[in-house]
XYZ file of C-alpha atoms in Angstrom:
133
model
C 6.746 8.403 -10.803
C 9.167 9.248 -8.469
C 10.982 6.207 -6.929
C 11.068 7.223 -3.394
C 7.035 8.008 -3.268
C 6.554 4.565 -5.692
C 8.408 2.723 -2.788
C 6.445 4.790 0.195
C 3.278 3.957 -1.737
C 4.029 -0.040 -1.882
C 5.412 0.033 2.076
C 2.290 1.901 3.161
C -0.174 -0.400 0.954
C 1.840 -3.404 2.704
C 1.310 -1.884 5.874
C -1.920 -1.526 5.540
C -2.333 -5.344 4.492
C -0.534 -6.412 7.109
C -2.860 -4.580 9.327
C -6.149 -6.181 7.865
C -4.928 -9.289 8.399
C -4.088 -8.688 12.050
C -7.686 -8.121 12.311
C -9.005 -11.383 10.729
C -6.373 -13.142 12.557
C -7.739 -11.968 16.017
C -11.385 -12.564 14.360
C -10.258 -16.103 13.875
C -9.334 -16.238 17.465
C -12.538 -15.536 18.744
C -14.270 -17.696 16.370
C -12.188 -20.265 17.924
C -12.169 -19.189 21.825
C -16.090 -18.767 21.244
C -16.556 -22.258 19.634
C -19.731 -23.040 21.407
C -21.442 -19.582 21.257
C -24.140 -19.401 18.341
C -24.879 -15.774 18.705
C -20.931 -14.637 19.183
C -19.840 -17.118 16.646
C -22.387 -15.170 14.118
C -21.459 -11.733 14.861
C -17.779 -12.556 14.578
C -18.413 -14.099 11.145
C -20.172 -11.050 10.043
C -16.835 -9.218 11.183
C -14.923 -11.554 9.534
C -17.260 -10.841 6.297
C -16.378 -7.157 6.517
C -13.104 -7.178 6.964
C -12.143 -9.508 4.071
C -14.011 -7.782 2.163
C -11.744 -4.415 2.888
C -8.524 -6.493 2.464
C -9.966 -7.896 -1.105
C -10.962 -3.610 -1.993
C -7.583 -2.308 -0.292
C -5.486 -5.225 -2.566
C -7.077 -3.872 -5.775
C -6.650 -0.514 -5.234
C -3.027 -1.128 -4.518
C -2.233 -4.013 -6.988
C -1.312 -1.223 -10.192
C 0.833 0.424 -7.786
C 3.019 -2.695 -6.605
C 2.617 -3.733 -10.535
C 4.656 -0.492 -11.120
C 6.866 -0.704 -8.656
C 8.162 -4.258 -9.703
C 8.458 -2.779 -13.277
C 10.906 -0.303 -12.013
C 12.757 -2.088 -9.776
C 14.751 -5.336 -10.373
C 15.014 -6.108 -6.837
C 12.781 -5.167 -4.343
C 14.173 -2.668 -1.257
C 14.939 -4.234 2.308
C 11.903 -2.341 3.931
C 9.534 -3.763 0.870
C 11.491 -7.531 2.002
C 11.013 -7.036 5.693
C 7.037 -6.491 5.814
C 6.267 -8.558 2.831
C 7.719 -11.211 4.743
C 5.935 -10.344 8.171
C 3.337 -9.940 6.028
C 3.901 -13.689 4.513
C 4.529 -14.897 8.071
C 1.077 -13.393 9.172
C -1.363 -15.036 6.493
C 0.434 -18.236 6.753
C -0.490 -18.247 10.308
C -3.901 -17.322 9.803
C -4.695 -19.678 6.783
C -3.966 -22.367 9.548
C -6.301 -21.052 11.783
C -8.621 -21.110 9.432
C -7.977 -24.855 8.396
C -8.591 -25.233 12.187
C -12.181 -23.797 11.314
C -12.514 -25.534 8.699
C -11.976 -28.923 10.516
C -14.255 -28.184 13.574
C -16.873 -27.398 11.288
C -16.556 -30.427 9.100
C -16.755 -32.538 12.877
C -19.701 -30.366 14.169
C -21.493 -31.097 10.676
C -20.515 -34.965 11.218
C -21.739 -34.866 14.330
C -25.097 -33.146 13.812
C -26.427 -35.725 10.749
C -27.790 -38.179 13.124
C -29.528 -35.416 14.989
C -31.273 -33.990 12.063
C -31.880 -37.765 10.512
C -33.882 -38.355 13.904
C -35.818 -34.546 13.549
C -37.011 -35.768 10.013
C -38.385 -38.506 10.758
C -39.646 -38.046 13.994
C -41.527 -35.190 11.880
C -42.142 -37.778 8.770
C -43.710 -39.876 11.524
C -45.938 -37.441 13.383
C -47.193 -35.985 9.968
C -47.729 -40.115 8.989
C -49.174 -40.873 12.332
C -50.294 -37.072 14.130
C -48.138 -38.136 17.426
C -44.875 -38.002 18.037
C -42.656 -40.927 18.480
């Protein structure tokens, strides 16, 4: 394959990465400006989903073609360089914002056990005694 196209296949691939990621990255914004919000929370998850999803389908179909470009090529071009390491710059960014996430929902989990502890029993104890205490 023609070097030139091999490289305009690897920046556009990149490119198109780098795009998909933008996306989850301002996903992973409003999961964390809308916090408190059940219902937006949800429907930005489901987004979230999605988009992965095309980022994990858009990686595969592009992995034989940055495969063959590394073959050919002992160094990589300065374009290839320049968004591979936005690109780097960008997930780095939003794997933190996800460890964020991850945090706040390990808290709101914490924070909900002694809620649900006192829902099972006050059910154990109205199905025990038919009242509620």
């Amino acid at each position: 394959m023609n070097q030139d196209i091999l490289e305009t296949q690897v920046l556009q691939a990149l490119e198109l990465m780098w795009q998909k990621y933008q996306q989850l990255d301002a996903l992973a914004d409003q999961i964390l400006i809308n916090g408190d919000s059940a219902e937006a929370m949800e429907a930005t998850t489901m987004q979230l989903k999605t988009e992965r999803e095309s980022l994990e389908q858009l990686e595969s179909d592009s992995r034989s073609i940055k495969e063959e470009y590394r073959r050919t090529r002992p160094h990589a071009s300065e374009d290839v360089n320049r968004i591979t390491e936005k690109l780097a710059m960008l997930m780095q960014r939003f794997l933190m914002k996800i460890s964020k996430l991850e945090t706040q929902a390990q808290r709101s989990r914490e924070s909900l056990k002694p809620l649900i502890h006192e829902g099972v029993r006050a059910a154990q104890m109205k199905n025990a005694y038919g009242k509620c205490v």
